[in-house]
């Protein structure tokens, strides 16, 4: 399995404008333009949260952190948002053995870090070893499940060895969390890298200034010359600087855009989209890959361990009504446990149907009878379930209050237990929930293993040997087409056993000025490298 050879890169570059046009959903800002590219200029980008950590392999504040750190580091591979396929970046080629336990990367020999030191195979080994040493402190560690060692083969080749199959690793190698950092960064204790001063990458920008809760200023690296071909610029970035300003309130960010105070805003809320479009400002959007938003079950809890109860809950929920009430048509109704932009997605829509009468019949058959208060009971126990959810996405509450009412209509009481990410994780780790409302963005179907496997976090406590076998089989299947077939079987099994009720996909949304070009989302639906972005003189 290999990528474009260097001889093929010219053709890919010639097609870059078309690739850029497809990186976002309803995307005018990234559309092909006949305007001449303007060199220089300062881009002001409003984000909702302080990055918290500028360490690429550290844990920060989610998308807002990744928007910044993507600009500081490059990855071994680049994942094309249109196809999900992997292309060269710091690696010119790669291959895998048959059982996906050994991956060989041929590396570029003309790359330097921002401190002037050359990029070498030792930096790949050092970065991966560093992530493993960080363990739970790094979101990159789960991408290296089964990691054994990285072997430096020669001056431009490395082999990454796993003790157990990890067919998802190449996609992981395209993420920011596994972005390659210089030796000086690795020599700095992990917990001391958050302010970014020790972060030395090979990306198109370097850190100019970081003021917590105010802004992060990035400066162009003039000698950068190895961007991914699909981004259409293999030289230095067009922009002189990029300033990420922290503007916590979504409405204030929207006002900052429409008043011309900023060039781009992130985290656009669904109810602000119409305001932005009505003002003539382009929207950039892309559905997030990974596990879809929906109702998940803690199957160690007796009530939801019953398949008929899970089927009843699925039949009582109307995903389209939830989407239309809480969101807008930029957000797709989910039809599988995987989002449609995920490599390996297989539509399971026929397995889910809104039918409250069927839900009531299933609960009757399972022995749950309606009480005078409209809530069912069985053997003296009320059909009352605790649903854990995270408060970090505004529409979640609206979605869940509607689902709460839909389930009440068939006799199921749902108690909403909301909180920030740390509180949600504590509930999951303790197993103190019946249902959860969650999603997980990742541009690879292996996100199903992360979510459902008993060999992973196992927070849903499934007892499904057939599904577990499929999840492990896809991880050991190196051929993408064959692996997608296994992933399709896994999605069908999840639907059949109702291990999740898919409701909607997540969509990332940006708003831009008309003068801004080349702002796109990567395959993970986070801000892509800004090496090709530019700003017309206005």
Coordinates of C-alpha atoms in Angstrom, one line a residue:
X1 CA 0.0 0.0 0.0
X2 CA 1.6 3.3 -1.0
X3 CA 1.0 6.8 -1.9
X4 CA 1.7 9.3 -4.7
X5 CA 5.3 9.1 -5.8
X6 CA 7.1 12.4 -6.2
X7 CA 6.5 12.4 -9.9
X8 CA 2.8 12.4 -9.4
X9 CA 2.8 15.4 -7.1
X10 CA 2.8 18.0 -9.9
X11 CA -0.6 16.6 -11.1
X12 CA -1.9 16.7 -7.6
X13 CA -0.8 20.3 -7.3
X14 CA -2.5 21.3 -10.5
X15 CA -5.8 19.9 -9.1
X16 CA -5.4 21.6 -5.8
X17 CA -8.0 24.3 -6.4
X18 CA -10.7 21.7 -7.0
X19 CA -9.6 19.8 -3.9
X20 CA -9.9 23.0 -1.8
X21 CA -13.4 23.6 -3.1
X22 CA -14.5 20.3 -1.7
X23 CA -13.0 20.6 1.8
X24 CA -16.0 22.4 3.3
X25 CA -19.7 21.7 3.0
X26 CA -21.7 24.9 2.0
X27 CA -18.4 26.6 1.4
X28 CA -18.0 29.8 -0.5
X29 CA -14.8 30.9 1.1
X30 CA -12.9 27.9 -0.2
X31 CA -14.4 28.0 -3.7
X32 CA -12.0 28.3 -6.6
X33 CA -11.1 31.9 -7.5
X34 CA -9.5 33.6 -10.4
X35 CA -8.2 36.4 -8.2
X36 CA -4.4 36.6 -7.9
X37 CA -3.1 35.5 -4.5
X38 CA -2.2 38.3 -2.3
X39 CA 1.1 37.9 -0.4
X40 CA 1.3 39.1 3.2
X41 CA -1.3 40.5 5.5
X42 CA -2.5 39.7 9.0
X43 CA -5.4 37.3 9.6
X44 CA -7.4 37.8 12.8
X45 CA -9.3 34.6 13.8
X46 CA -11.8 34.7 16.8
X47 CA -12.1 31.5 18.8
X48 CA -14.2 30.7 21.8
X49 CA -11.7 29.3 24.2
X50 CA -8.1 29.9 25.3
X51 CA -6.0 27.0 23.8
X52 CA -4.9 26.1 27.4
X53 CA -2.0 24.1 25.9
X54 CA 0.1 24.8 22.9
X55 CA 1.8 21.5 23.2
X56 CA 0.6 19.6 20.0
X57 CA 0.5 16.3 21.8
X58 CA -1.0 17.7 25.0
X59 CA -4.6 18.2 26.0
X60 CA -6.1 21.6 25.5
X61 CA -9.6 23.0 24.9
X62 CA -10.5 20.9 21.9
X63 CA -11.0 22.4 18.5
X64 CA -9.7 25.8 19.5
X65 CA -6.4 24.3 20.6
X66 CA -6.1 22.2 17.5
X67 CA -6.8 25.2 15.2
X68 CA -3.6 26.8 16.6
X69 CA -1.3 23.8 17.0
X70 CA -2.0 22.5 13.5
X71 CA -0.1 25.5 12.2
X72 CA 3.0 24.8 14.3
X73 CA 3.7 21.1 13.4
X74 CA 3.6 18.9 10.4
X75 CA 2.5 15.2 10.3
X76 CA 4.0 12.2 8.6
X77 CA 0.9 11.9 6.4
X78 CA -1.9 14.2 5.2
X79 CA -5.5 12.9 5.0
X80 CA -7.5 14.2 2.1
X81 CA -10.8 15.6 3.4
X82 CA -12.6 14.7 0.1
X83 CA -11.5 11.0 -0.2
X84 CA -10.3 10.1 3.3
X85 CA -7.2 8.8 1.5
X86 CA -3.7 9.4 2.9
X87 CA -1.0 11.4 1.0
X88 CA 2.6 12.3 1.6
X89 CA 3.7 15.1 3.9
X90 CA 6.9 14.6 6.0
X91 CA 6.8 11.0 4.7
X92 CA 7.1 10.6 0.9
X93 CA 5.8 7.0 1.0
X94 CA 4.6 4.3 3.4
X95 CA 3.7 0.6 3.5
X96 CA 2.3 -1.9 6.0
X97 CA 2.9 -5.6 6.5
X98 CA -0.1 -7.9 6.1
X99 CA -1.3 -7.9 9.7
X100 CA -0.9 -4.1 10.3
X101 CA 1.8 -4.5 13.0
X102 CA 4.7 -2.9 11.1
X103 CA 4.6 0.4 9.2
X104 CA 7.5 1.6 7.1
X105 CA 7.8 5.3 6.3
X106 CA 10.2 6.9 3.8
X107 CA 11.0 10.4 4.9
X108 CA 11.8 13.7 3.2
X109 CA 15.4 14.8 3.5
X110 CA 14.9 18.5 3.0
X111 CA 12.9 19.5 6.0
X112 CA 14.1 21.6 9.0
X113 CA 12.5 22.6 12.2
X114 CA 12.0 26.2 13.1
X115 CA 15.2 26.2 15.2
X116 CA 17.2 25.2 12.1
X117 CA 17.8 21.6 13.1
X118 CA 17.2 19.0 10.4
X119 CA 14.2 16.6 10.5
X120 CA 15.5 13.1 10.8
X121 CA 14.2 9.6 11.5
X122 CA 15.3 10.0 15.1
X123 CA 12.6 12.8 15.4
X124 CA 9.9 10.4 14.4
X125 CA 11.1 7.8 16.9
X126 CA 11.5 10.5 19.6
X127 CA 8.1 12.0 19.1
X128 CA 6.2 8.7 19.2
X129 CA 8.2 7.5 22.2
X130 CA 7.4 10.9 23.9
X131 CA 3.7 10.5 23.4
X132 CA 3.8 7.0 24.8
X133 CA 5.7 8.3 27.9
X134 CA 3.1 11.0 28.4
X135 CA 0.4 8.3 28.5
X136 CA -3.0 9.7 29.6
X137 CA -1.7 13.3 29.4
X138 CA -1.6 13.0 25.6
X139 CA -4.6 12.5 23.3
X140 CA -2.1 10.9 20.9
X141 CA -1.6 7.9 23.1
X142 CA -4.8 6.1 22.2
X143 CA -3.7 6.3 18.5
X144 CA -0.7 4.2 19.4
X145 CA -2.5 1.2 21.0
X146 CA -0.1 -1.7 21.0
X147 CA 2.9 0.4 20.3
X148 CA 6.2 -1.5 20.7
X149 CA 8.9 0.6 19.2
X150 CA 10.1 2.8 16.3
X151 CA 13.2 1.5 14.6
X152 CA 15.5 3.8 12.6
X153 CA 16.3 1.8 9.5
X154 CA 18.6 4.3 7.8
X155 CA 19.0 8.0 7.3
X156 CA 15.5 8.5 5.7
X157 CA 13.5 5.4 6.8
X158 CA 11.7 4.4 10.0
X159 CA 9.6 1.3 10.9
X160 CA 6.9 1.7 13.5
X161 CA 6.2 -1.6 15.3
X162 CA 3.1 -2.7 17.2
X163 CA 2.7 -5.7 19.4
X164 CA -0.9 -6.0 18.2
X165 CA -2.5 -5.0 14.9
X166 CA -3.3 -1.3 14.5
X167 CA -4.6 -0.6 10.9
X168 CA -5.8 2.8 12.0
X169 CA -2.3 4.0 12.8
X170 CA -1.6 5.6 9.4
X171 CA -4.6 7.9 9.8
X172 CA -3.5 8.6 13.3
X173 CA -0.1 9.6 11.9
X174 CA -1.9 12.4 10.0
X175 CA -3.2 14.1 13.2
X176 CA -1.9 17.0 15.2
X177 CA -1.5 14.9 18.3
X178 CA 1.2 12.9 16.5
X179 CA 2.7 15.9 14.8
X180 CA 6.5 15.7 14.8
X181 CA 8.5 17.9 17.2
X182 CA 12.2 18.7 17.5
X183 CA 14.6 17.2 20.1
X184 CA 14.6 20.4 22.1
X185 CA 10.8 20.1 22.6
X186 CA 11.1 16.5 23.7
X187 CA 13.9 17.4 26.1
X188 CA 11.5 19.8 27.9
X189 CA 9.3 18.1 30.5
X190 CA 5.9 17.4 29.1
X191 CA 4.0 19.4 31.7
X192 CA 6.2 22.5 31.0
X193 CA 5.3 22.8 27.3
X194 CA 1.8 24.3 27.6
X195 CA 2.8 27.9 27.0
X196 CA 4.3 27.0 23.7
X197 CA 7.8 28.5 24.4
X198 CA 9.4 25.1 24.1
X199 CA 7.4 23.9 21.1
X200 CA 9.6 23.6 18.0
X201 CA 7.9 22.1 14.9
X202 CA 8.4 22.1 11.2
X203 CA 5.1 23.8 10.4
X204 CA 4.4 26.9 8.3
X205 CA 4.1 29.2 11.4
X206 CA 5.9 29.7 14.6
X207 CA 4.7 31.1 17.9
X208 CA 5.2 34.8 18.2
X209 CA 3.3 35.6 21.4
X210 CA 0.8 33.8 23.7
X211 CA -1.3 35.8 26.2
X212 CA -3.6 33.5 28.1
X213 CA -7.3 34.2 27.6
X214 CA -6.5 37.0 25.2
X215 CA -4.7 35.9 22.0
X216 CA -2.1 33.7 20.4
X217 CA 0.0 35.3 17.6
X218 CA 1.7 33.1 15.0
X219 CA 4.3 34.3 12.6
X220 CA 5.1 33.0 9.1
X221 CA 8.2 30.9 8.6
X222 CA 9.8 32.2 5.5
X223 CA 11.8 29.0 4.6
X224 CA 8.8 26.6 4.8
X225 CA 8.7 24.5 1.6
X226 CA 7.0 21.1 2.2
X227 CA 3.3 21.6 2.6
X228 CA 0.9 18.8 1.4
X229 CA 0.3 19.0 -2.3
X230 CA -3.5 19.0 -1.8
X231 CA -3.3 22.4 -0.1
X232 CA -1.9 24.0 -3.3
X233 CA 1.1 25.7 -1.8
X234 CA 4.4 23.9 -1.2
X235 CA 6.2 27.1 -0.3
X236 CA 5.9 29.6 2.6
X237 CA 2.5 30.7 3.8
X238 CA 1.0 33.7 2.1
X239 CA 0.0 35.4 5.4
X240 CA 2.5 37.2 7.5
X241 CA 0.7 36.5 10.8
X242 CA -2.3 34.8 12.2
X243 CA -3.8 36.1 15.5
X244 CA -6.2 33.8 17.3
X245 CA -8.3 36.1 19.6
X246 CA -10.2 34.6 22.5
X247 CA -13.9 35.7 22.3
X248 CA -15.9 33.4 24.5
X249 CA -19.5 34.5 23.6
X250 CA -20.7 33.1 20.3
X251 CA -22.9 36.1 19.6
X252 CA -20.0 38.5 20.2
X253 CA -17.9 36.5 17.8
X254 CA -20.6 36.9 15.2
X255 CA -20.9 40.6 15.8
X256 CA -17.1 40.9 15.5
X257 CA -17.3 39.3 12.1
X258 CA -20.2 41.3 10.8
X259 CA -18.7 44.6 12.0
X260 CA -15.4 43.9 10.3
X261 CA -13.3 43.6 13.5
X262 CA -12.1 40.1 12.7
X263 CA -11.5 38.1 9.5
X264 CA -12.7 34.6 10.6
X265 CA -14.8 33.2 13.5
X266 CA -14.9 29.7 14.8
X267 CA -17.5 27.8 16.7
X268 CA -20.4 29.4 14.9
X269 CA -23.6 28.3 16.6
X270 CA -26.5 27.1 14.4
X271 CA -28.8 30.0 15.3
X272 CA -26.1 32.5 14.1
X273 CA -25.7 30.9 10.6
X274 CA -28.6 32.8 9.1
X275 CA -27.4 36.1 10.5
X276 CA -24.0 35.6 9.0
X277 CA -25.4 34.5 5.6
X278 CA -27.9 37.3 5.5
X279 CA -25.0 39.7 5.9
X280 CA -23.3 38.3 2.9
X281 CA -20.5 36.6 4.8
X282 CA -19.3 33.2 3.5
X283 CA -19.9 30.1 5.7
X284 CA -17.3 27.3 5.8
X285 CA -18.8 24.0 7.1
X286 CA -18.0 20.3 7.2
X287 CA -19.6 17.4 8.9
X288 CA -17.4 15.9 11.5
X289 CA -16.2 12.3 11.0
X290 CA -16.3 9.8 13.8
X291 CA -18.9 8.5 16.2
X292 CA -22.2 10.3 15.8
X293 CA -24.2 12.2 18.4
X294 CA -26.8 9.9 19.9
X295 CA -28.0 8.0 22.9
X296 CA -25.5 5.4 24.2
X297 CA -26.2 2.8 26.8
X298 CA -24.3 1.6 29.9
X299 CA -25.2 -2.0 29.4
X300 CA -24.0 -3.0 32.9
X301 CA -27.2 -1.4 34.2
X302 CA -30.1 -3.9 34.3
X303 CA -32.8 -1.9 32.7
X304 CA -30.9 -1.0 29.5
X305 CA -29.2 -4.4 29.4
X306 CA -32.6 -5.6 28.0
X307 CA -32.5 -5.4 24.2
X308 CA -36.2 -4.7 24.0
X309 CA -35.9 -1.6 26.2
X310 CA -33.1 -0.3 24.0
X311 CA -35.2 -1.0 20.9
X312 CA -38.1 0.9 22.5
X313 CA -35.9 3.9 23.3
X314 CA -34.7 3.9 19.7
X315 CA -38.3 3.8 18.3
X316 CA -39.4 6.6 20.6
X317 CA -36.8 9.1 19.4
X318 CA -37.4 11.2 16.2
X319 CA -33.9 12.2 15.0
X320 CA -35.2 14.5 12.3
X321 CA -37.3 16.4 14.7
X322 CA -34.4 16.8 17.1
X323 CA -32.2 18.0 14.3
X324 CA -34.8 20.5 13.0
X325 CA -35.6 21.8 16.5
X326 CA -32.1 22.2 17.9
X327 CA -29.9 22.7 14.9
X328 CA -30.3 23.4 11.1
X329 CA -29.8 21.6 7.8
X330 CA -26.0 22.0 7.9
X331 CA -26.2 19.2 10.5
X332 CA -27.1 15.8 9.0
X333 CA -29.5 13.4 10.6
X334 CA -27.4 10.4 11.6
X335 CA -28.1 7.1 10.0
X336 CA -25.3 5.0 11.5
X337 CA -23.0 4.9 14.5
X338 CA -20.4 6.5 12.1
X339 CA -20.8 9.9 10.5
X340 CA -21.0 10.0 6.7
X341 CA -17.6 11.8 6.4
X342 CA -15.8 8.9 8.1
X343 CA -13.9 6.5 6.0
X344 CA -15.7 3.1 6.2
X345 CA -19.2 4.7 6.8
X346 CA -22.1 2.4 6.0
X347 CA -25.7 3.7 6.0
X348 CA -27.8 1.8 8.5
X349 CA -30.9 4.0 8.2
X350 CA -33.2 1.1 7.5
X351 CA -32.5 -0.2 11.0
X352 CA -33.9 2.8 12.7
X353 CA -37.5 4.0 12.5
X354 CA -39.4 6.5 14.6
X355 CA -42.4 4.6 15.8
X356 CA -43.7 5.5 19.3
X357 CA -46.5 2.9 19.1
X358 CA -43.9 0.2 18.5
X359 CA -41.9 1.6 21.4
X360 CA -44.9 1.3 23.7
X361 CA -45.6 -2.3 22.5
X362 CA -42.0 -3.3 23.2
X363 CA -42.1 -1.9 26.7
X364 CA -45.5 -3.6 27.3
X365 CA -43.9 -6.9 26.2
X366 CA -40.9 -6.4 28.4
X367 CA -43.3 -6.1 31.4
X368 CA -43.2 -2.4 32.0
X369 CA -46.7 -1.1 32.7
X370 CA -47.9 2.5 32.8
X371 CA -48.5 4.1 36.2
X372 CA -50.9 6.8 37.1
X373 CA -48.2 9.4 36.6
X374 CA -47.5 8.3 33.1
X375 CA -44.2 6.6 34.0
X376 CA -43.9 2.8 33.6
X377 CA -42.9 0.4 36.4
X378 CA -42.0 -3.2 36.7
X379 CA -41.8 -5.2 40.0
X380 CA -42.0 -2.0 41.9
X381 CA -39.2 -0.3 40.0
X382 CA -39.9 2.9 38.1
X383 CA -38.6 3.1 34.5
X384 CA -36.3 6.0 35.4
X385 CA -33.0 6.5 33.7
X386 CA -30.1 8.9 34.3
X387 CA -28.6 10.4 31.1
X388 CA -25.1 11.9 31.3
X389 CA -24.2 14.7 28.9
X390 CA -21.6 17.5 28.3
X391 CA -22.6 21.1 28.4
X392 CA -19.9 22.3 25.9
X393 CA -22.1 22.4 22.9
X394 CA -25.1 24.8 23.1
X395 CA -27.7 22.8 21.2
X396 CA -27.2 19.7 23.4
X397 CA -29.7 20.9 26.0
X398 CA -32.4 21.6 23.5
X399 CA -31.8 18.2 21.8
X400 CA -32.0 16.4 25.2
X401 CA -35.0 18.2 26.5
X402 CA -36.9 17.1 23.3
X403 CA -35.6 13.5 23.7
X404 CA -36.6 13.6 27.4
X405 CA -40.2 14.5 26.4
X406 CA -40.3 11.9 23.6
X407 CA -39.3 9.2 26.0
X408 CA -41.7 10.5 28.7
X409 CA -44.5 10.2 26.0
X410 CA -43.9 6.4 26.0
X411 CA -43.5 6.1 29.8
X412 CA -39.8 6.4 30.3
X413 CA -38.5 9.0 32.8
X414 CA -35.1 10.5 31.9
X415 CA -33.1 12.5 34.4
X416 CA -30.6 14.8 32.6
X417 CA -27.2 14.9 34.4
X418 CA -25.2 17.6 32.7
X419 CA -21.7 19.0 33.4
X420 CA -18.4 20.0 31.9
X421 CA -16.1 17.4 30.4
X422 CA -14.3 16.4 33.7
X423 CA -17.7 15.8 35.4
X424 CA -18.9 13.7 32.4
X425 CA -15.8 11.6 32.4
X426 CA -16.1 11.0 36.2
X427 CA -19.6 9.7 35.7
X428 CA -18.5 7.4 32.9
X429 CA -15.5 6.1 34.8
X430 CA -17.6 5.4 37.8
X431 CA -20.4 3.8 35.6
X432 CA -22.9 6.0 37.3
X433 CA -25.3 6.5 34.4
X434 CA -27.8 4.5 32.3
X435 CA -27.7 6.6 29.1
X436 CA -25.2 9.0 27.7
X437 CA -25.3 11.7 25.0
X438 CA -21.9 11.9 23.3
X439 CA -19.9 11.8 20.2
X440 CA -16.3 11.4 19.3
X441 CA -14.7 13.1 16.2
X442 CA -12.0 11.1 14.5
X443 CA -11.3 10.6 10.8
X444 CA -11.1 6.8 10.9
X445 CA -13.6 4.0 11.5
X446 CA -11.5 2.7 14.3
X447 CA -13.3 5.2 16.5
X448 CA -15.8 2.3 16.9
X449 CA -13.2 0.3 18.7
X450 CA -12.4 3.2 20.9
X451 CA -16.0 3.6 21.8
X452 CA -17.4 0.1 22.0
X453 CA -14.5 -2.4 22.5
X454 CA -14.2 -4.1 25.9
X455 CA -10.4 -3.9 25.3
X456 CA -10.5 -0.1 25.1
X457 CA -12.0 2.2 27.8
X458 CA -15.0 -0.1 28.1
X459 CA -17.2 2.6 29.5
X460 CA -20.3 1.2 27.9
X461 CA -19.8 -2.3 29.3
X462 CA -21.0 -4.2 26.3
X463 CA -21.2 -8.0 26.3
X464 CA -21.2 -8.6 22.6
X465 CA -18.5 -11.1 21.4
X466 CA -19.6 -10.8 17.8
X467 CA -19.1 -7.1 17.8
X468 CA -15.8 -7.3 19.7
X469 CA -14.5 -9.8 17.1
X470 CA -15.4 -7.4 14.2
X471 CA -13.7 -4.5 16.0
X472 CA -10.5 -6.4 16.4
X473 CA -10.7 -7.8 12.9
X474 CA -10.9 -4.3 11.3
X475 CA -7.9 -3.2 13.4
X476 CA -5.9 -6.1 11.9
X477 CA -7.0 -5.6 8.3
X478 CA -4.4 -3.5 6.4
X479 CA -6.2 -3.4 3.0
X480 CA -8.6 -0.4 3.1
X481 CA -11.4 -1.9 1.0
X482 CA -11.4 -5.1 3.0
X483 CA -11.3 -3.1 6.3
X484 CA -14.3 -1.1 5.2
X485 CA -16.3 -4.2 4.7
X486 CA -15.6 -5.3 8.2
X487 CA -16.5 -1.8 9.5
X488 CA -19.8 -2.1 7.7
X489 CA -20.5 -5.3 9.5
X490 CA -19.6 -3.7 12.8
X491 CA -22.0 -0.8 12.1
X492 CA -24.8 -3.3 11.2
X493 CA -24.2 -5.2 14.4
X494 CA -24.3 -2.0 16.5
X495 CA -27.6 -1.1 14.8
X496 CA -29.1 -4.7 15.2
X497 CA -28.2 -4.8 19.0
X498 CA -29.1 -1.1 19.5
X499 CA -25.8 -0.3 21.3
X500 CA -26.5 3.3 20.2
X501 CA -29.3 5.4 18.9
X502 CA -27.8 7.7 16.3
X503 CA -29.5 11.1 16.2
X504 CA -27.4 13.7 14.4
X505 CA -23.9 14.3 13.0
X506 CA -21.8 17.2 14.3
X507 CA -20.8 19.9 11.9
X508 CA -18.0 22.4 12.3
X509 CA -18.8 25.9 11.1
X510 CA -16.7 29.0 10.4
X511 CA -17.7 32.4 9.2
X512 CA -15.3 34.6 7.1
X513 CA -15.0 37.9 5.4
X514 CA -15.4 37.9 1.7
X515 CA -11.7 38.9 1.3
X516 CA -10.5 35.7 3.0
X517 CA -9.6 32.7 0.8
X518 CA -8.2 29.2 1.4
X519 CA -9.7 28.6 4.9
X520 CA -10.6 24.9 4.9
X521 CA -11.3 22.0 7.2
X522 CA -9.1 19.0 7.3
X523 CA -10.3 15.4 7.3
X524 CA -11.0 15.6 11.0
X525 CA -13.2 18.7 10.4
X526 CA -10.8 20.9 12.3
X527 CA -9.0 23.9 10.8
X528 CA -6.6 22.7 8.2
X529 CA -3.1 24.1 7.7
X530 CA -3.2 27.8 6.8
X531 CA -0.3 27.5 4.4
X532 CA -2.6 28.2 1.4
X533 CA -4.8 30.8 3.1
X534 CA -4.6 34.4 1.9
X535 CA -6.4 37.7 2.3
X536 CA -7.3 40.0 -0.6
X537 CA -6.4 43.7 -0.1
X538 CA -9.4 45.6 1.0

